[in-house]
PDB file of C-alpha atoms in Angstrom:
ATOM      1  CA  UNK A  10      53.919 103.183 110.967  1.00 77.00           C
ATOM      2  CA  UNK A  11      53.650 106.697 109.657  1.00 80.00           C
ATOM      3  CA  UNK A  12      50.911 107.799 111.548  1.00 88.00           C
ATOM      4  CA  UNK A  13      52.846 106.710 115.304  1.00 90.00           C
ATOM      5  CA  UNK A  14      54.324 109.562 116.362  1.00 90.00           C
ATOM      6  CA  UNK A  15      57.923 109.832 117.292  1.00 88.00           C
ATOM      7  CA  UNK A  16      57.485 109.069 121.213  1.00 90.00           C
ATOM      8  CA  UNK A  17      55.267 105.664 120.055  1.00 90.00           C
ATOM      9  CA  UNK A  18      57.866 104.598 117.733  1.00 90.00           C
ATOM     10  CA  UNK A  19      60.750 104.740 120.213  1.00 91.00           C
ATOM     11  CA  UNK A  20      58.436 102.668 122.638  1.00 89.00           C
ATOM     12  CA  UNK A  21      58.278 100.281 119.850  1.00 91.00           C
ATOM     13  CA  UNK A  22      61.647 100.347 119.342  1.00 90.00           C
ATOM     14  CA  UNK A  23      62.717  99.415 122.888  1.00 89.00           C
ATOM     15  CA  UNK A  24      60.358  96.378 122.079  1.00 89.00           C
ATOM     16  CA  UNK A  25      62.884  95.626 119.071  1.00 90.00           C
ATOM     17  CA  UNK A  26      59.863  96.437 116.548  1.00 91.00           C
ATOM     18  CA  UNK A  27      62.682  97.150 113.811  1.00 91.00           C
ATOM     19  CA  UNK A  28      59.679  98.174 111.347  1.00 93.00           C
ATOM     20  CA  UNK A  29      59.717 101.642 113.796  1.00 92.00           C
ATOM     21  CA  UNK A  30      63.606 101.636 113.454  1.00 93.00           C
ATOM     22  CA  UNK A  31      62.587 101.725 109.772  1.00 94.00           C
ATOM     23  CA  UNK A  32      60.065 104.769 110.039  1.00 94.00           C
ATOM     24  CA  UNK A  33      62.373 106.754 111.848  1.00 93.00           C
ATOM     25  CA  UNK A  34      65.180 106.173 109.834  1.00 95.00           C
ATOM     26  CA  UNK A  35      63.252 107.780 106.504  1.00 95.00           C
ATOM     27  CA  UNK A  36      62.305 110.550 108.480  1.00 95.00           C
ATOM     28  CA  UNK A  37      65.334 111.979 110.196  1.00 96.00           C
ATOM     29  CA  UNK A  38      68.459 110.198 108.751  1.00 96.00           C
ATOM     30  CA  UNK A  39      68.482 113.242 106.273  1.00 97.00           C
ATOM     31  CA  UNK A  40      68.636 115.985 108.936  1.00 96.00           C
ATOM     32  CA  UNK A  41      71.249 113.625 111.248  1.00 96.00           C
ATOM     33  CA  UNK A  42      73.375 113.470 108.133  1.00 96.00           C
ATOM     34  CA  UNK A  43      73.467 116.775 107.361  1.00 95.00           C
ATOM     35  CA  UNK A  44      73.946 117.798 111.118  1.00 94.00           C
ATOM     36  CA  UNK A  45      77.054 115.157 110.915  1.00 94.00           C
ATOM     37  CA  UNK A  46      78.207 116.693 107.968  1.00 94.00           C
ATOM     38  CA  UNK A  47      78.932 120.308 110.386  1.00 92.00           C
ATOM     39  CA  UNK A  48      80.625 118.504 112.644  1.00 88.00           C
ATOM     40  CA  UNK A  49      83.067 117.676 109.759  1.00 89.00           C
ATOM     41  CA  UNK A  50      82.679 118.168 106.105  1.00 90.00           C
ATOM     42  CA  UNK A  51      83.242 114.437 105.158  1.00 91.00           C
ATOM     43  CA  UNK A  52      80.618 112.488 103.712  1.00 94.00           C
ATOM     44  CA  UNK A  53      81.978 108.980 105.099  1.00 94.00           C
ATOM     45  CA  UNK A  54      82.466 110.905 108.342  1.00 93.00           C
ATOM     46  CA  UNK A  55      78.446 111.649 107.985  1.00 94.00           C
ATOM     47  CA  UNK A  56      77.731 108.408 107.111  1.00 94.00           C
ATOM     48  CA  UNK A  57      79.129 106.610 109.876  1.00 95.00           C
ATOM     49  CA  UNK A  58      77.300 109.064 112.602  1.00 95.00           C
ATOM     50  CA  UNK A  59      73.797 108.461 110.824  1.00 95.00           C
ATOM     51  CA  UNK A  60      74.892 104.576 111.512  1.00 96.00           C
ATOM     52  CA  UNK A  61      75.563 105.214 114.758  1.00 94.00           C
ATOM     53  CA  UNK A  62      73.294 107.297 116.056  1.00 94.00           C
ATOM     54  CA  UNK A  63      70.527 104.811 114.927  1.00 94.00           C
ATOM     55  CA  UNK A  64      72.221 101.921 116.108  1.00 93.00           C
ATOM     56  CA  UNK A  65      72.367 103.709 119.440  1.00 92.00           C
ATOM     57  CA  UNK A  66      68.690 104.108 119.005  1.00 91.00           C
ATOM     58  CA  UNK A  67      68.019 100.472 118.862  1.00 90.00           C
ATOM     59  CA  UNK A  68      70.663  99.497 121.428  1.00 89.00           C
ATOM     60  CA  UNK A  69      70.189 102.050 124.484  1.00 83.00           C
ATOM     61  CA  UNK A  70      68.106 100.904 127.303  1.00 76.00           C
ATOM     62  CA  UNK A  71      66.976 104.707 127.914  1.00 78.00           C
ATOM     63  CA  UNK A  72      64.717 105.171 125.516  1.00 78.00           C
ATOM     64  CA  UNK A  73      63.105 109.348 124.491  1.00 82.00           C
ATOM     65  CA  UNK A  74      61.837 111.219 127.424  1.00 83.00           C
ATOM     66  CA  UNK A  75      58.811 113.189 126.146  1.00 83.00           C
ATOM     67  CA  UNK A  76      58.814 115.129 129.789  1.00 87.00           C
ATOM     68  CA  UNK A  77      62.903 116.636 129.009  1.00 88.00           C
ATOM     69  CA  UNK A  78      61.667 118.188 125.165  1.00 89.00           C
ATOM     70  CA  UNK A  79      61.377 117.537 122.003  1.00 92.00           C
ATOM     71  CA  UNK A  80      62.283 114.310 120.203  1.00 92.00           C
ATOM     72  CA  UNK A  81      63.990 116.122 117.362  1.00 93.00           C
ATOM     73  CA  UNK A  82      66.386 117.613 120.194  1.00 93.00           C
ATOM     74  CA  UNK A  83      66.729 114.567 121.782  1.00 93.00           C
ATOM     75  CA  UNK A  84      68.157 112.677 118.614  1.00 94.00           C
ATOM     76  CA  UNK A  85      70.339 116.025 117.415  1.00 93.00           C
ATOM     77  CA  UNK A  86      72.167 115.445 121.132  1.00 93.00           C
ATOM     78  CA  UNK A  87      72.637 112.122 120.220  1.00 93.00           C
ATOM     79  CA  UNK A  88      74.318 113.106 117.295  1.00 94.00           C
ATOM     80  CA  UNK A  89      76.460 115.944 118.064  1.00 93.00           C
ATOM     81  CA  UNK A  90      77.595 113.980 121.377  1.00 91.00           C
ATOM     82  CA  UNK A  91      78.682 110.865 119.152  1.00 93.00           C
ATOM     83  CA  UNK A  92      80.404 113.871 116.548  1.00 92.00           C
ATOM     84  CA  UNK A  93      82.278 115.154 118.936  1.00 90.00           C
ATOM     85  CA  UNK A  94      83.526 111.574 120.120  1.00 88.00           C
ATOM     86  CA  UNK A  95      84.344 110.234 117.010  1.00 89.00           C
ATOM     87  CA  UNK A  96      86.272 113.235 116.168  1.00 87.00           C
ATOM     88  CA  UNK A  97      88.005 112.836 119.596  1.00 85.00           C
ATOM     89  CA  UNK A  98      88.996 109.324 118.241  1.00 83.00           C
ATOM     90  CA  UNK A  99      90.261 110.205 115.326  1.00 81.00           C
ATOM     91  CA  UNK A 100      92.469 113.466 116.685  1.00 78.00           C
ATOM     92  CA  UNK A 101      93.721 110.668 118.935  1.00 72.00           C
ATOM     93  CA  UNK A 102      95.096 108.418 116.306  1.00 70.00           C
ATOM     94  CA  UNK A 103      96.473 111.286 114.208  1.00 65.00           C
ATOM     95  CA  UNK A 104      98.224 112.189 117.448  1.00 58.00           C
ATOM     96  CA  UNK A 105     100.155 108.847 117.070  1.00 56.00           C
ATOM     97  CA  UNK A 106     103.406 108.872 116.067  1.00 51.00           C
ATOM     98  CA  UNK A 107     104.697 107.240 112.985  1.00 53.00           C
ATOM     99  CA  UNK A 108     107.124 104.049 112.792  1.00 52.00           C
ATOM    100  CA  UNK A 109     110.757 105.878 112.777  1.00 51.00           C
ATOM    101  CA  UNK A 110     111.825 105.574 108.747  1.00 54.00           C
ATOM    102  CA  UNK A 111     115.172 104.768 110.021  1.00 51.00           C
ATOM    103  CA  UNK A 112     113.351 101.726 112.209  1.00 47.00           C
ATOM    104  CA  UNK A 113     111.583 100.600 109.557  1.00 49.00           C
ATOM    105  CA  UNK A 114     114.630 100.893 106.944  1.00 50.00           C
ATOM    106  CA  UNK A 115     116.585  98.117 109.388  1.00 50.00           C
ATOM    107  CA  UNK A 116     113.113  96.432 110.051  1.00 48.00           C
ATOM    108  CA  UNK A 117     112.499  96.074 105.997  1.00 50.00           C
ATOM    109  CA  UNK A 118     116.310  95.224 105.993  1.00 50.00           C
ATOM    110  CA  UNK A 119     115.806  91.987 108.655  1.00 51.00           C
ATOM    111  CA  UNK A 120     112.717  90.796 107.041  1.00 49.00           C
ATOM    112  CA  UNK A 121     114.329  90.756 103.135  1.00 50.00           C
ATOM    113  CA  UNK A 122     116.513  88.360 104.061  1.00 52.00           C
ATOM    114  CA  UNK A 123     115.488  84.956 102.594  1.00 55.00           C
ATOM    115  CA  UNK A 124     118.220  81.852 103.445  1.00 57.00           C
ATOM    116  CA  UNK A 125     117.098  78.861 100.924  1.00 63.00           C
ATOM    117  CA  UNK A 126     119.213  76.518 102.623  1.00 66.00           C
ATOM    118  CA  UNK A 127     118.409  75.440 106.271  1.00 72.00           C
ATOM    119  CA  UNK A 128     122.242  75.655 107.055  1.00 74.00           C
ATOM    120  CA  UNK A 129     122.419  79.708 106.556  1.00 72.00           C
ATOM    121  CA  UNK A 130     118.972  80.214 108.352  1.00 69.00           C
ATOM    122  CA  UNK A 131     120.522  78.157 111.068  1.00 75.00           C
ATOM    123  CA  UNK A 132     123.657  79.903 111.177  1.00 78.00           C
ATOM    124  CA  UNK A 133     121.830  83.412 111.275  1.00 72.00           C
ATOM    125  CA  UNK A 134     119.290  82.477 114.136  1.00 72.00           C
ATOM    126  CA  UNK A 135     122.738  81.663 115.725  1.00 78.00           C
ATOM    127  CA  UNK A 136     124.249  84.709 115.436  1.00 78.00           C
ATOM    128  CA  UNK A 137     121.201  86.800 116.390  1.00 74.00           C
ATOM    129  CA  UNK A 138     121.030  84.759 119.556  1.00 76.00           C
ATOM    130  CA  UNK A 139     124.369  84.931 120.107  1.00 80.00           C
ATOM    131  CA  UNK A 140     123.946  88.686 120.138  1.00 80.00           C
ATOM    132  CA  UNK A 141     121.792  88.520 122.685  1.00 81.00           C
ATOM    133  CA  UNK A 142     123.559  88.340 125.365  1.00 83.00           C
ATOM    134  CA  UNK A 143     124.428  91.892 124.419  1.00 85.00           C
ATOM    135  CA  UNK A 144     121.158  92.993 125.291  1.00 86.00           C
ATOM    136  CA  UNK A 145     118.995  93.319 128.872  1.00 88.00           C
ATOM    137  CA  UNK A 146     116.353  91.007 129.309  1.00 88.00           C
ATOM    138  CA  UNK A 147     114.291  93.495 128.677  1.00 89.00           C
ATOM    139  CA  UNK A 148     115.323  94.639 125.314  1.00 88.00           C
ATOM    140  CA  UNK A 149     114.876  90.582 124.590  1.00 86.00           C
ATOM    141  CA  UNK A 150     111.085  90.541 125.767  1.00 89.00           C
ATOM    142  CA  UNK A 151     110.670  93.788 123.723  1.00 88.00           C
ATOM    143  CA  UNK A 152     112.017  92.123 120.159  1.00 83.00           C
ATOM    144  CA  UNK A 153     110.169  88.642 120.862  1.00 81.00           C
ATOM    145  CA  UNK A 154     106.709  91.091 121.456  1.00 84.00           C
ATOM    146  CA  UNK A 155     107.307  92.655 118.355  1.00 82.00           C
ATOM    147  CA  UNK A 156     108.472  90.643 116.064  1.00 75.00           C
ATOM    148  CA  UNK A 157     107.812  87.382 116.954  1.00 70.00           C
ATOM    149  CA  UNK A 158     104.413  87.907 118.714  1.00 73.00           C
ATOM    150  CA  UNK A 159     103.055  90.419 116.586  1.00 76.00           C
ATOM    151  CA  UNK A 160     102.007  92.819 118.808  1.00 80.00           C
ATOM    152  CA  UNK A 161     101.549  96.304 118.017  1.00 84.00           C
ATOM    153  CA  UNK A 162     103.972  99.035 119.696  1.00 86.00           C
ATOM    154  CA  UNK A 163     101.144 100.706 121.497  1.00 86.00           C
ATOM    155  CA  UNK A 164      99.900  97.105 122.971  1.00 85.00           C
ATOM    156  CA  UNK A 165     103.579  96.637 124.160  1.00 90.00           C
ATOM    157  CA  UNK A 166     103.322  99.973 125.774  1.00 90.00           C
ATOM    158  CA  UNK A 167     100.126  99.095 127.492  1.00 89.00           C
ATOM    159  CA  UNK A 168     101.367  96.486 129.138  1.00 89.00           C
ATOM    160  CA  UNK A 169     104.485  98.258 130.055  1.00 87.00           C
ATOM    161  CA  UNK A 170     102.568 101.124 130.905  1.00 90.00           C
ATOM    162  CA  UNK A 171     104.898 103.114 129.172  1.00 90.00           C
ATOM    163  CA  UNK A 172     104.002 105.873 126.717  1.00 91.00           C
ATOM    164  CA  UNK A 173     104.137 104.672 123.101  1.00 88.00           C
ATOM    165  CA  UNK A 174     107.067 107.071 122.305  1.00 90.00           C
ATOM    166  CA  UNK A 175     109.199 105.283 124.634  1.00 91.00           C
ATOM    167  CA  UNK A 176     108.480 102.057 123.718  1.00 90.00           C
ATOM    168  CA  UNK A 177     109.628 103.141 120.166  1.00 91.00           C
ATOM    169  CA  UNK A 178     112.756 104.696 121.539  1.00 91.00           C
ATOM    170  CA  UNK A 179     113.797 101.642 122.987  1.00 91.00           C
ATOM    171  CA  UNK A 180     113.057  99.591 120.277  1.00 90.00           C
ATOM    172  CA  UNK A 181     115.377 101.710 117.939  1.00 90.00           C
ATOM    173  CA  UNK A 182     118.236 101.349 120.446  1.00 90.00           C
ATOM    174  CA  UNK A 183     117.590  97.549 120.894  1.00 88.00           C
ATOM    175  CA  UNK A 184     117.489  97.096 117.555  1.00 86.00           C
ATOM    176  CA  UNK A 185     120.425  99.065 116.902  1.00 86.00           C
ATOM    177  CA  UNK A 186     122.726  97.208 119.419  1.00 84.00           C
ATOM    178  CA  UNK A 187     121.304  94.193 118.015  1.00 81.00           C
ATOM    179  CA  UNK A 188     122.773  95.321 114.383  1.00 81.00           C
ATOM    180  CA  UNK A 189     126.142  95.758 115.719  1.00 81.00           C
ATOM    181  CA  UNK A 190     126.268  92.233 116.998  1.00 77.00           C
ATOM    182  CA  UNK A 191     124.530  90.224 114.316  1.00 76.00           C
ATOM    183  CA  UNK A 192     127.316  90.198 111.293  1.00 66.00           C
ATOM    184  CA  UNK A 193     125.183  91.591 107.789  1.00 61.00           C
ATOM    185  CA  UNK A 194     124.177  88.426 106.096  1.00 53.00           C
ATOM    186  CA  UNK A 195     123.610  88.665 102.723  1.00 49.00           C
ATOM    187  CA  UNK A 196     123.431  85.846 100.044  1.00 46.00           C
ATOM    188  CA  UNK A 197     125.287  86.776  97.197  1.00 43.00           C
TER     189      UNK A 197
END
């Protein structure tokens, strides 16, 4: 394989010969690394381009285009395109905001409590439906998504097509109206 040059090893490639995959992996997963590694100076960041970029490689029905340049150019696109993406990605989650501590304080508070006896679970799943009527049916729909279907705050806003921020908001005021309804339960 080392004598095909870079143009006859992508034509293998888009055959699925994975021994090509192979030959161009040892020569330029050095120089896509260390072009990952300006993008970001993380060396799992790095890691996980050189991964992509050559799964993209053996994946993308356009293959190399000798006629547009250089393969070396070619692949370095690839690269700093899928960079600049992941790095989009991750901006995005950081952009998320956190759980409100004072949410998760009540949240942590709910889910500590442990009845041993089927009488004081029964009684409390009383009372918290009983407080219910206290609440819109949409503050209802909102607690059984969250806690009792498990989906994530950002999935609930999807389908709301709300913003996640407001989903949280409501959640903290739900959940707060639901506190003042449902008497503290502790087992002593």
């Amino acid at each position: 394989m080392q004598q095909y040059s870079d143009e006859q090893l992508m034509l293998l490639i888009k055959n699925k010969k994975d021994d090509a995959l192979h030959e161009l992996y040892d020569r330029y997963a050095k120089l896509v690394y260390s072009f990952a590694m300006k993008s970001k100076r993380d060396p799992q960041f790095a890691g996980e381009i050189v991964q992509m970029v050559f799964t993209r490689l053996w994946t993308t029905e356009r293959g190399y285009d000798a006629s547009k340049g250089k393969f070396v150019n070619w692949l370095l696109t690839i690269t700093r395109n899928l960079s600049i993406d992941l790095l989009r990605k991750e901006r995005k989650q950081e952009a998320l905001v956190p759980l409100d501590p004072a949410m998760e304080a009540g949240t942590a508070e709910m889910a500590s409590l442990s009845f041993e006896d089927p009488l004081s679970r029964r009684l409390f799943k009383q009372q918290v439906e009983e407080a219910y009527r206290y609440l819109s049916d949409n503050q209802v729909k909102l607690i059984r998504l969250f806690y009792w279907e498990g989906y994530s705050l950002s999935e609930i806003a999807q389908m709301g097509g709300e913003p996640v921020g407001t989903v949280k908001s409501r959640l903290h005021q739900t959940l707060k109206l639901l506190r003042r309804h449902v008497t503290p339960w502790r087992e002593e």
